[in-house]
Coordinates of C-alpha atoms in Angstrom, one line a residue:
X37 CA -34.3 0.5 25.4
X38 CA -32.2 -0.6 22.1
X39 CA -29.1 -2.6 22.9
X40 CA -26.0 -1.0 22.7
X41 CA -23.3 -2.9 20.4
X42 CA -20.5 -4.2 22.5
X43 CA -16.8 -3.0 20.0
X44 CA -14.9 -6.0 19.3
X45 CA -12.0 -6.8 21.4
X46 CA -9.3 -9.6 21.6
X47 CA -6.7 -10.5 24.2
X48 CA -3.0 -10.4 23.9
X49 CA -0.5 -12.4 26.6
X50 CA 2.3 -9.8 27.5
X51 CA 5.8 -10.6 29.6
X52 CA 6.4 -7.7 31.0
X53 CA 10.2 -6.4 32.6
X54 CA 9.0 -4.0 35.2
X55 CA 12.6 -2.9 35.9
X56 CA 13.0 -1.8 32.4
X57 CA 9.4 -0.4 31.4
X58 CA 9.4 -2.5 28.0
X59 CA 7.6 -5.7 26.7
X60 CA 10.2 -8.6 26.4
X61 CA 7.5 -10.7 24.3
X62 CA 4.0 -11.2 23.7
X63 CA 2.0 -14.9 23.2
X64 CA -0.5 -15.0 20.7
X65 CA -2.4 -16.9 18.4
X66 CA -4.9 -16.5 15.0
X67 CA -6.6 -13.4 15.6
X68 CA -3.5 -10.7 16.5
X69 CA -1.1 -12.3 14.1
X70 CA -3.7 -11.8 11.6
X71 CA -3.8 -8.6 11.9
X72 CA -0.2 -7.9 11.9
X73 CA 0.0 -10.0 8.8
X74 CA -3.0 -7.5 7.1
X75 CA -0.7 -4.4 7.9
X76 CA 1.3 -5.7 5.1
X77 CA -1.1 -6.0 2.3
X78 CA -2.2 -2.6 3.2
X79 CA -1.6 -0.1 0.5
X80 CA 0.6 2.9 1.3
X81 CA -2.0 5.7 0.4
X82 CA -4.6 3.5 2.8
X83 CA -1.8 3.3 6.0
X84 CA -1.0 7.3 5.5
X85 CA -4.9 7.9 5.3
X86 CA -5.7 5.8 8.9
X87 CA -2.3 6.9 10.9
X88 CA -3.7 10.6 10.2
X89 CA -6.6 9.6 13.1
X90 CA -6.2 9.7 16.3
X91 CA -6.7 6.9 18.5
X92 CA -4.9 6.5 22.1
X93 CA -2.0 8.2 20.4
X94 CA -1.6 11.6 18.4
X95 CA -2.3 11.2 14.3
X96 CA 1.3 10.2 13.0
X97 CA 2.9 10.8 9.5
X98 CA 4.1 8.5 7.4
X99 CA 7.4 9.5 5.9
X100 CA 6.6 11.7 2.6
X101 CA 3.9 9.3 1.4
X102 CA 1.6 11.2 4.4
X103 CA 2.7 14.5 2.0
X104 CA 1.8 12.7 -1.5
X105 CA -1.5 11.2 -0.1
X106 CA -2.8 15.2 1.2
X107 CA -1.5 16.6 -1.8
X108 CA -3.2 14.6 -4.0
X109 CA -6.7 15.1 -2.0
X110 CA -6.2 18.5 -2.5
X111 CA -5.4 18.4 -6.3
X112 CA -8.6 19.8 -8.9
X113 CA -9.7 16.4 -10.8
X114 CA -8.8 18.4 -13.7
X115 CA -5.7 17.3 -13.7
X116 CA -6.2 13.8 -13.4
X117 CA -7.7 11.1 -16.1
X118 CA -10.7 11.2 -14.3
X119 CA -12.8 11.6 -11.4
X120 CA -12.1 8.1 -10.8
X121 CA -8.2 8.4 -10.6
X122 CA -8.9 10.7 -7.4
X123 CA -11.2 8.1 -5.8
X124 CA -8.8 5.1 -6.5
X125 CA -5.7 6.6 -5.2
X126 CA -7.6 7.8 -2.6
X127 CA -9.3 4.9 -1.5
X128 CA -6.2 2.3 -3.0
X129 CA -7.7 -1.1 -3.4
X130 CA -6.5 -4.1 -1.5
X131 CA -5.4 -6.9 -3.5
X132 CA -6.0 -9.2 -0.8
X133 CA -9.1 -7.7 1.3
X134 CA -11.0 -11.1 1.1
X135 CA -8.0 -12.5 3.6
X136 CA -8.6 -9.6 5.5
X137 CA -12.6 -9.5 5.6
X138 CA -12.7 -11.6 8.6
X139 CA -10.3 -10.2 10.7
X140 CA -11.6 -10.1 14.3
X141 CA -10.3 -6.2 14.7
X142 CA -10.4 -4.9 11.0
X143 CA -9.2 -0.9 10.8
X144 CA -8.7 -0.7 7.2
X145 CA -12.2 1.3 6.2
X146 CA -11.9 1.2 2.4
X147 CA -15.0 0.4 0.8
X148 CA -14.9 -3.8 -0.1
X149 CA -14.7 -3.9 -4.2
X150 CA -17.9 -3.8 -5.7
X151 CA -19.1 -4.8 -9.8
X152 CA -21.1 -3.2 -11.3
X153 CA -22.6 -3.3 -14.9
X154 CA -24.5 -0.9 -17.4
X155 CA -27.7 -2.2 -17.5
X156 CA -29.2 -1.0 -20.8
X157 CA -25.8 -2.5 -22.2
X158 CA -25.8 -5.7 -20.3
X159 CA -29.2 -7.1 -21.3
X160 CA -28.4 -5.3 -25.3
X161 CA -25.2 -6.0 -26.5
X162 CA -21.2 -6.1 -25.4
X163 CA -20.9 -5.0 -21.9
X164 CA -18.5 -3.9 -19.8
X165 CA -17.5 -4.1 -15.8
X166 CA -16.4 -1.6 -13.4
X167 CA -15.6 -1.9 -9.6
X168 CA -16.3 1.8 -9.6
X169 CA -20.1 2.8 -9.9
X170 CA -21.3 5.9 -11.5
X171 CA -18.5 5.6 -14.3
X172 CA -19.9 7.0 -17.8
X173 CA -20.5 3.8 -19.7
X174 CA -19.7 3.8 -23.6
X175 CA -23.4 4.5 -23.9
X176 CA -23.6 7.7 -21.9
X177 CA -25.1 6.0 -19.0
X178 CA -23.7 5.5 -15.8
X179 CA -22.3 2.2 -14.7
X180 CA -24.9 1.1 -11.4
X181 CA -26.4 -2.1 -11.7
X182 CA -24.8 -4.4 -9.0
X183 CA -23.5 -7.5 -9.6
X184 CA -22.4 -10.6 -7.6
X185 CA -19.2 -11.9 -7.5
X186 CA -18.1 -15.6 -7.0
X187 CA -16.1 -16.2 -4.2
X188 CA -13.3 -17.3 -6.7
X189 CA -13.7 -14.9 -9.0
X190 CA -10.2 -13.2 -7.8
X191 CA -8.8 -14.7 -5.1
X192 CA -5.0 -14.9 -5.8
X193 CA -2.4 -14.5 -8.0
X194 CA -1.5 -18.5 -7.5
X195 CA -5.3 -19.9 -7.7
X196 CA -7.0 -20.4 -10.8
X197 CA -9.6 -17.4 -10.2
X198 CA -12.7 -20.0 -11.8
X199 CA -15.5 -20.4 -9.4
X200 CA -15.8 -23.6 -7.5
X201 CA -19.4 -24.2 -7.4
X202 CA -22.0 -21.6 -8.0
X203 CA -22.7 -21.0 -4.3
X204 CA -19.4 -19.5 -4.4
X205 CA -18.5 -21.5 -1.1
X206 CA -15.4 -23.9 -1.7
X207 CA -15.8 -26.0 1.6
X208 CA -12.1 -24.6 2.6
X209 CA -10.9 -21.7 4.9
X210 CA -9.5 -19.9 2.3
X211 CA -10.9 -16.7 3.3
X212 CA -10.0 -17.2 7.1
X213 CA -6.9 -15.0 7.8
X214 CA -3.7 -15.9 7.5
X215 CA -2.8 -18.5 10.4
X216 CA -4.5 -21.5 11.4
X217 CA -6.6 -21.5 14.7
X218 CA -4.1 -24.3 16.0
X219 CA -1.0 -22.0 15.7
X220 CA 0.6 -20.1 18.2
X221 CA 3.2 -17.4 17.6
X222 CA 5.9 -15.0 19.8
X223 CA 6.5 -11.8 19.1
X224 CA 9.1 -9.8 19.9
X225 CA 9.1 -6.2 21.0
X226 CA 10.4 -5.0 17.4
X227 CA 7.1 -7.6 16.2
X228 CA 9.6 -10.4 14.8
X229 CA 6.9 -12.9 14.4
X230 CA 7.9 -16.6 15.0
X231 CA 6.3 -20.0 15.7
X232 CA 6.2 -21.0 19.4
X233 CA 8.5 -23.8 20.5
X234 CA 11.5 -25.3 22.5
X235 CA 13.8 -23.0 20.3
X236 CA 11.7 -19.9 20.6
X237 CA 11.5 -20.3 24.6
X238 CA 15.4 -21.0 24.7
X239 CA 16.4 -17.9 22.7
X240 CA 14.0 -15.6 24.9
X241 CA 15.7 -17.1 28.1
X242 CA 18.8 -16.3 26.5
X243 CA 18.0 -12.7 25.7
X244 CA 16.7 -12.1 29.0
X245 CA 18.5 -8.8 30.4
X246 CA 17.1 -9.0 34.1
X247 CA 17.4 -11.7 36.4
X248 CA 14.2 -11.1 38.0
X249 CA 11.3 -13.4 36.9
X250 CA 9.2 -11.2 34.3
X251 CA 5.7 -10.2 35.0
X252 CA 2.9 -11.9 32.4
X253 CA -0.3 -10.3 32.3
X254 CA -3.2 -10.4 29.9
X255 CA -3.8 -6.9 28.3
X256 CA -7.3 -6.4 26.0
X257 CA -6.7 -4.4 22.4
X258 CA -9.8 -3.0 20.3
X259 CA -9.8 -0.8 17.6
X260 CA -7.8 1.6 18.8
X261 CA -4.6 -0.3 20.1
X262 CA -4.9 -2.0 16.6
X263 CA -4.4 1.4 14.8
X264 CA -1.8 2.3 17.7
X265 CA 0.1 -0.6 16.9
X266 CA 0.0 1.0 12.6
X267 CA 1.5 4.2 13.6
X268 CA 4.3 2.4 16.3
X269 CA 5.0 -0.1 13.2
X270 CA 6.2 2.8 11.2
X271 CA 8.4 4.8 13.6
X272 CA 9.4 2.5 16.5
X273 CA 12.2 -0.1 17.0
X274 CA 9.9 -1.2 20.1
X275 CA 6.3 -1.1 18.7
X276 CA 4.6 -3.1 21.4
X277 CA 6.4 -0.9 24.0
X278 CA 5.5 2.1 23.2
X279 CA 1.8 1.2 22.1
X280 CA 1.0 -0.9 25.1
X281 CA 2.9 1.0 27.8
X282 CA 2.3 4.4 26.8
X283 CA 5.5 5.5 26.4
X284 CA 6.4 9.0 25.4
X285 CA 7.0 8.8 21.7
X286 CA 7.2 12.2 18.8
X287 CA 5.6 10.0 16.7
X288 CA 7.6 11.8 13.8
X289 CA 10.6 10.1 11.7
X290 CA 14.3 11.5 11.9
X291 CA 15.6 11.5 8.4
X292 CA 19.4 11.4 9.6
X293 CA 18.6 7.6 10.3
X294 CA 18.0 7.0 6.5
X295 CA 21.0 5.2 4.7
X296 CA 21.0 4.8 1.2
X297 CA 21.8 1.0 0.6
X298 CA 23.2 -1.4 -2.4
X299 CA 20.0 -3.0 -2.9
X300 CA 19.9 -1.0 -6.4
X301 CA 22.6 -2.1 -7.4
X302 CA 22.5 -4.9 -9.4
X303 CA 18.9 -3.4 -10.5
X304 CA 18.1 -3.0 -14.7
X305 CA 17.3 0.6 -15.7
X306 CA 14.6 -0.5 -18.7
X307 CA 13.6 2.8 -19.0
X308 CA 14.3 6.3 -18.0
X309 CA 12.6 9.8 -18.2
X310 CA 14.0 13.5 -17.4
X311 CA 12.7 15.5 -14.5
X312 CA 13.8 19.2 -13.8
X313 CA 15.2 20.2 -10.2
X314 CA 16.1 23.2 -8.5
X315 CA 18.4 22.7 -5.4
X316 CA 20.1 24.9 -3.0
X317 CA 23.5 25.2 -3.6
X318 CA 24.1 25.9 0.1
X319 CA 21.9 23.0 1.3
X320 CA 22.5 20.5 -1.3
X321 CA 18.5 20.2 -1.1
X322 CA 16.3 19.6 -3.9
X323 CA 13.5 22.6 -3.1
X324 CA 11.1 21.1 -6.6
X325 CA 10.8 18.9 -9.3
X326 CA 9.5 19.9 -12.2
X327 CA 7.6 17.0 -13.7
X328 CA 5.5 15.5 -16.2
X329 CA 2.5 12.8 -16.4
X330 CA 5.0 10.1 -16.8
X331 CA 7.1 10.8 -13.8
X332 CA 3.7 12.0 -11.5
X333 CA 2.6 8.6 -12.2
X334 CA 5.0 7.0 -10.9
X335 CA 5.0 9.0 -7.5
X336 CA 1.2 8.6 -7.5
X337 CA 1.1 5.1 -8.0
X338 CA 3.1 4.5 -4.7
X339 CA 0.3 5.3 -3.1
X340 CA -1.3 1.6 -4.3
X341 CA 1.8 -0.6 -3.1
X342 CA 1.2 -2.9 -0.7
X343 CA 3.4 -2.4 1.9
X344 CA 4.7 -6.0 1.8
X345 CA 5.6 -5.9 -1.4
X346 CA 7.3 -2.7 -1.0
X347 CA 9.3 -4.5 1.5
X348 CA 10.0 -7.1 -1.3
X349 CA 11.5 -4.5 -3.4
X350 CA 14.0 -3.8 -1.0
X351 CA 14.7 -6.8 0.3
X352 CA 13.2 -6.4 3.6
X353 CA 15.5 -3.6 4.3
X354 CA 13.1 -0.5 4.2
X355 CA 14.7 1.8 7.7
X356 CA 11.5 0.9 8.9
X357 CA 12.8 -1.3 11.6
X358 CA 9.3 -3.1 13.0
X359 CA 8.2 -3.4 9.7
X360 CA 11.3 -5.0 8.4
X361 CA 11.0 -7.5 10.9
X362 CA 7.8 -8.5 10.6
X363 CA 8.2 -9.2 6.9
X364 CA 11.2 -10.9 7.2
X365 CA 9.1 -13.2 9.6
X366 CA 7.3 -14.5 6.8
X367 CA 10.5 -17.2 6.4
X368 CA 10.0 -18.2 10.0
X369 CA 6.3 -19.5 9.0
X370 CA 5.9 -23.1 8.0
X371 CA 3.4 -23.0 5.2
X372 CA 1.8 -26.5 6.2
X373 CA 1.9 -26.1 9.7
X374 CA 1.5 -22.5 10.9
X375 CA -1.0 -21.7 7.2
X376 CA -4.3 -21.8 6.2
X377 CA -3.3 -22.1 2.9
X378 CA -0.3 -23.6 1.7
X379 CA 0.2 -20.6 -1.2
X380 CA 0.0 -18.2 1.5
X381 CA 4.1 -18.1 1.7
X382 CA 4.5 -17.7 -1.9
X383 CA 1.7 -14.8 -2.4
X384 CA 3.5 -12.7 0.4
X385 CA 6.5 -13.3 -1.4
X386 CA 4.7 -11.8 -4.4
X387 CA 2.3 -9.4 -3.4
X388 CA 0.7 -7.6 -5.9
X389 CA -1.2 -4.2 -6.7
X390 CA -5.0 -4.5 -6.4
X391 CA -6.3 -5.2 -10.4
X392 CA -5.8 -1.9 -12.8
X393 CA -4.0 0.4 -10.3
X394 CA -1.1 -0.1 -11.8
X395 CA 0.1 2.6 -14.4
X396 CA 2.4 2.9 -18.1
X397 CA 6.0 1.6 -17.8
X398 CA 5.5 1.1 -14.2
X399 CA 9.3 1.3 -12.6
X400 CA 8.9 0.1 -9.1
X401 CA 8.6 -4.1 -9.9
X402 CA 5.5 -4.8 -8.3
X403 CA 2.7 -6.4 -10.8
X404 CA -0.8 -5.7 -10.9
X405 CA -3.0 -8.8 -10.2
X406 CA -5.4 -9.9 -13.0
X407 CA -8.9 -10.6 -13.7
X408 CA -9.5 -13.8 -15.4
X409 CA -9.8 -13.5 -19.1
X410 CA -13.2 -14.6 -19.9
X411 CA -16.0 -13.5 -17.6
X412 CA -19.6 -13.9 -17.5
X413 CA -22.7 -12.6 -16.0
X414 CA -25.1 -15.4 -15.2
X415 CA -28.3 -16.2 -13.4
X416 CA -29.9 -19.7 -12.1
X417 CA -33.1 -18.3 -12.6
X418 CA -34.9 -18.2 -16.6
X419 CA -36.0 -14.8 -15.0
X420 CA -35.1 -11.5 -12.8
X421 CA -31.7 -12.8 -11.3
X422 CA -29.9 -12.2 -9.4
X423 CA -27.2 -11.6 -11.5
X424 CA -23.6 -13.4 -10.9
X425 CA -19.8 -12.5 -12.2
X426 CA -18.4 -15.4 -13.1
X427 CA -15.1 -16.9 -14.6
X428 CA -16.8 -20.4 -14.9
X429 CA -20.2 -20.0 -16.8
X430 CA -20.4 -23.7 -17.1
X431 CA -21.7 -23.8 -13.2
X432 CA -25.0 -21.6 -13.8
X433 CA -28.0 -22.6 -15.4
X434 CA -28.0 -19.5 -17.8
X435 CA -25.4 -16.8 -19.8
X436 CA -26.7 -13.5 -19.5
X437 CA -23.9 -12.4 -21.6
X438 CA -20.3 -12.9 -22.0
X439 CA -18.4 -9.3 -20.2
X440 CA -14.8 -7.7 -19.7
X441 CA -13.6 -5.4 -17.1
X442 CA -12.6 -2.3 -18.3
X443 CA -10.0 0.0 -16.8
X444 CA -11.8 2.6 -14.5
X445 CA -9.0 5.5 -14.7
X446 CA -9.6 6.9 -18.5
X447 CA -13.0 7.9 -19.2
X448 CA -14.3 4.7 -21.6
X449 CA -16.4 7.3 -23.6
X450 CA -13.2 9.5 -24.3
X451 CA -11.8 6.4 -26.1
X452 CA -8.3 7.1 -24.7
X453 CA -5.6 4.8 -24.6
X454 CA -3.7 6.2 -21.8
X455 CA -3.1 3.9 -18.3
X456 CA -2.4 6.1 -15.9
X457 CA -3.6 8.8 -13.4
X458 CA -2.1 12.4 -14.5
X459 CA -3.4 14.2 -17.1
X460 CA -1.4 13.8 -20.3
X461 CA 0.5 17.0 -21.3
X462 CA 0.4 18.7 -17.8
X463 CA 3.5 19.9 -15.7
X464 CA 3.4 19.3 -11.6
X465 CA 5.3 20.3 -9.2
X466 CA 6.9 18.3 -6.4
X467 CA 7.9 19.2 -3.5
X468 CA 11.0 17.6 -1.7
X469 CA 8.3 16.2 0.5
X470 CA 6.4 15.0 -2.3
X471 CA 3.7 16.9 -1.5
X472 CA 2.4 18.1 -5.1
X473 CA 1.4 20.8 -6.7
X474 CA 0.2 21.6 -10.9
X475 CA 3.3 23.7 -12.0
X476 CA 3.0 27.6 -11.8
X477 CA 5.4 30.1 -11.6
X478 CA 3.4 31.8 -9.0
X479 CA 3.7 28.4 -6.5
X480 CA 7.0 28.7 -7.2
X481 CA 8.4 32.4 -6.5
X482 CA 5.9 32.0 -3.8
X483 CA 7.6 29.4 -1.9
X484 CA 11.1 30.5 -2.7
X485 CA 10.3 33.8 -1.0
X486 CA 7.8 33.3 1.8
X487 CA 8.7 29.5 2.9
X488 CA 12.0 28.2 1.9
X489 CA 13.3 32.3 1.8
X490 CA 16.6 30.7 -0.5
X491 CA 18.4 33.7 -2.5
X492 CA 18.4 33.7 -6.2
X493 CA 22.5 33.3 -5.8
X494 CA 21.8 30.0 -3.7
X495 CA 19.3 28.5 -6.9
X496 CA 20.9 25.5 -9.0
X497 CA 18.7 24.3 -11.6
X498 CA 19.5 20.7 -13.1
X499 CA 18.2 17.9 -15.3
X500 CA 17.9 14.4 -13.7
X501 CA 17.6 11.3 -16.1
X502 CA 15.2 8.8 -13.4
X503 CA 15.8 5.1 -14.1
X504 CA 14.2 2.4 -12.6
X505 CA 17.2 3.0 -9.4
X506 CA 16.4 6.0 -9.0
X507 CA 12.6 5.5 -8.8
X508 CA 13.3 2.8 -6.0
X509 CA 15.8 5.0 -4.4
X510 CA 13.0 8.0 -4.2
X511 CA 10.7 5.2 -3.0
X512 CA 12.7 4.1 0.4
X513 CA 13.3 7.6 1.2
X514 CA 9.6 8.3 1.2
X515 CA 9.1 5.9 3.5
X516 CA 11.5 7.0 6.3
X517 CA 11.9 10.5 5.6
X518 CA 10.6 14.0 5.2
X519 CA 13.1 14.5 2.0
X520 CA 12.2 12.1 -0.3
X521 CA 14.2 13.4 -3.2
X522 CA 17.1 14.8 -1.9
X523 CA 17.7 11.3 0.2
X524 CA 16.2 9.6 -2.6
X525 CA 18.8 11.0 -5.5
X526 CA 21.7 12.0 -3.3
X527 CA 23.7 9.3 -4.7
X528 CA 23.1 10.0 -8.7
X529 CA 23.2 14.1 -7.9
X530 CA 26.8 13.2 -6.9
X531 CA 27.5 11.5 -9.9
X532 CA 26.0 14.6 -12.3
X533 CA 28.1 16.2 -15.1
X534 CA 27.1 18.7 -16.7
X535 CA 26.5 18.8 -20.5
X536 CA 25.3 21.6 -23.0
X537 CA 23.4 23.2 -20.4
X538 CA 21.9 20.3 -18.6
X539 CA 23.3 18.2 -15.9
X540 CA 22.8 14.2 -16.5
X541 CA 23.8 10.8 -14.2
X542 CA 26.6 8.9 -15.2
X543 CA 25.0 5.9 -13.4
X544 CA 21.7 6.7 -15.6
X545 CA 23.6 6.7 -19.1

């Protein structure tokens, strides 16, 4: 009879206050602080697609970006660049999945990033790479001959990205997680993440509420606490409560708790572009954007933000309470002691968009991580391969041929120019949700009449200029709320005057 594959699993130490119901703390080492770590390199598009399973809990959404990600599986390929634009916002890329492919309990179910060349073109003349197979090569033909890449062929923003020996095995743990094996870590109930010692006991005793002695007990999490765990990070002030105790939770956000903040303040508008609303007078609620490709991309491209450096953005103060506190935990880590790599701190600090997921004029400041310059495909063998991507052909014994990566959202054989994921020259319209829609009149008396039901009388139509504040401002709201762009712009629709028949921000010039 054929063996039956036992799921992996890993412990977790929990002090429990029985009085109280709730976790005070939990006592763990590598392998769960790992994984909380990998929740923040997580694209937003990727945590909206795996909350929306269930597990022990109910499917959860994630503010509007749940909307935006739906939306945008339901939307024709028509009105995208490409096929390819669905599939990548889809299916966002990680920018650091190799620190994540050894994760004891791994959720994240994105296909790992594949290279592939055009093989009549590789082994013919100037060649091009894609991490997405099938593309329509220059020549017609379809992008599927497999390559192999280096270990170092894109590791991090701060390494050098040049292969370390043609083995592609550096002799390090670079690839091992986050934390050493040594380290051990507390977390609180809210998953504040800190090293465990003298100071970290002391403060616990001190925030004791029961003078009872609490209960410890040894609790087992697979695959399914993990992704528990996700959709608690996003709603909960008490994520390890309400995951490991069961406790009755809506699982929904309430967007009264949203406040705008000043972290825009002192933040440059470089560019700006006009979008079309119309509000209800009564409600002071944006009901739809009209929009263009410049302004779509920008919403779509939230989808490929790592969560972490979302978190950057705004200072560690998202309304997301857990996951505020666990990014803000990164300053508690001691890069030599509590590390496997020293870098690790800084990249964090820095983390980046997955390599040409970014789009034009991006607003949000997050950067897209790079591909070394100069790449090669090379073999060790004078014959049939196999065939390796390399920055460093100095370390094989022969050049196949000297390649680039090309950008996988325009089609290569259409020649265009354009880097982003919305079809140039088409209109879309967004609901205060985000959820999105191509522009049509018909979705729009529709919705007016049968869902929203808002009189003509009650219909304000204005014209928003959307800076880079603004685009942050929309940003945060989509995280927390259900109303991303009336919380989002509530501050600058204050500020409108109106001018020869359109209304602009003062704050927006």
């Amino acid at each position: 009879m054929a063996s039956t594959a036992i799921p992996e699993q890993i412990s977790l130490r929990v002090v429990v206050d029985k009085e109280q119901n709730r976790v005070l703390y939990a006592e763990a080492g590598k392998d769960f602080v790992d994984i909380l770590l990998s929740f923040l390199t997580l694209p937003l598009g990727t945590i909206a697609r795996l909350v929306s399973r269930d597990s022990n809990t109910k499917p959860c959404r994630f503010g509007c970006i749940s909307s935006l990600y739906e939306s945008v599986g339901n939307l024709d390929p028509k009105y995208l660049n490409s096929e390819t634009c669905k599939q990548m916002l889809l299916q966002p890329r990680n920018s650091m999945e190799r620190y994540n492919q050894n994760l004891k309990l791994n959720i994240d179910d994105t296909e790992p990033t594949k290279y592939y060349a055009c093989i009549d073109c590789l082994f013919q003349g100037p060649s091009l790479v894609t991490t997405f197979k099938n593309m329509k090569c220059k020549c017609g033909r379809n992008f599927t001959f497999l390559l192999n890449p280096c270990k170092w062929l894109l590791c991090s923003p701060l390494l050098s990205g040049s292969d370390k020996n043609a083995s592609g095995d550096a002799g390090d743990n670079t690839w091992e997680g986050y934390v050493k094996e040594t380290a051990s870590f507390i977390i609180s109930d809210d998953l504040s993440v800190t090293p465990a010692n003298f100071n970290t006991t002391l403060c616990l005793l001190k925030n004791l509420r029961s003078e009872c002695l609490p209960e410890e007990s040894t609790v087992v999490l697979s695959s399914n606490e993990i992704l528990d765990l996700l959709k608690y990070l996003l709603i909960s002030k008490t994520a390890l409560t309400d995951s490991l105790l069961r406790k009755e939770h809506s699982l929904m956000y309430s967007d009264t708790s949203f406040k705008i903040t000043d972290e825009r303040q002192d933040r440059e508008s470089t560019g700006t572009m006009k979008i079309k609303v119309l509000m209800s007078k009564s409600k002071s609620k944006i009901l739809f954007a009209q929009v263009e490709e410049d302004f779509m991309d920008q919403l779509l491209s939230f989808l490929t933000f790592p969560l972490g450096a979302v978190e950057r953005v705004l200072e560690g103060n998202s309304g997301a309470v857990c996951v505020d506190k666990l990014y803000n935990s990164l300053f508690n880590f001691d890069s030599t002691v509590d590390l496997t790599s020293e870098n690790l701190k800084n990249m964090f600090a820095n983390l980046m968009i997955a390599p040409y997921f970014n789009v034009d004029n991006q607003m949000v400041p997050i950067d897209e991580l790079k591909y070394p310059s100069e790449l090669s495909v090379c073999s060790n063998e004078h014959a049939i391969g196999p065939y390796y991507l390399t920055a460093d052909a100095s370390l094989y014994l022969r050049v196949v041929r000297r390649v680039r990566m090309c950008d996988p959202k325009p089609p290569i054989a259409e020649g265009k120019s354009s880097n982003g994921y919305a079809k140039s020259r088409t209109k879309f319209m967004v609901a205060d949700d985000l959820s999105v829609k191509p522009f049509s009149s018909h979705h729009v008396l529709s919705s007016l009449l049968t869902e929203l039901k808002v009189p003509h009388h009650d219909l304000e139509e204005r014209t928003i200029r959307i800076g880079v504040q603004e685009a942050v401002s929309i940003l945060k709201a989509s995280m927390v709320s259900t109303s991303a762009l009336t919380i989002g712009l509530k501050e600058f629709l204050s500020n409108n005057i109106k001018e020869e028949g359109e209304t602009k921000t003062r704050s927006s010039g």
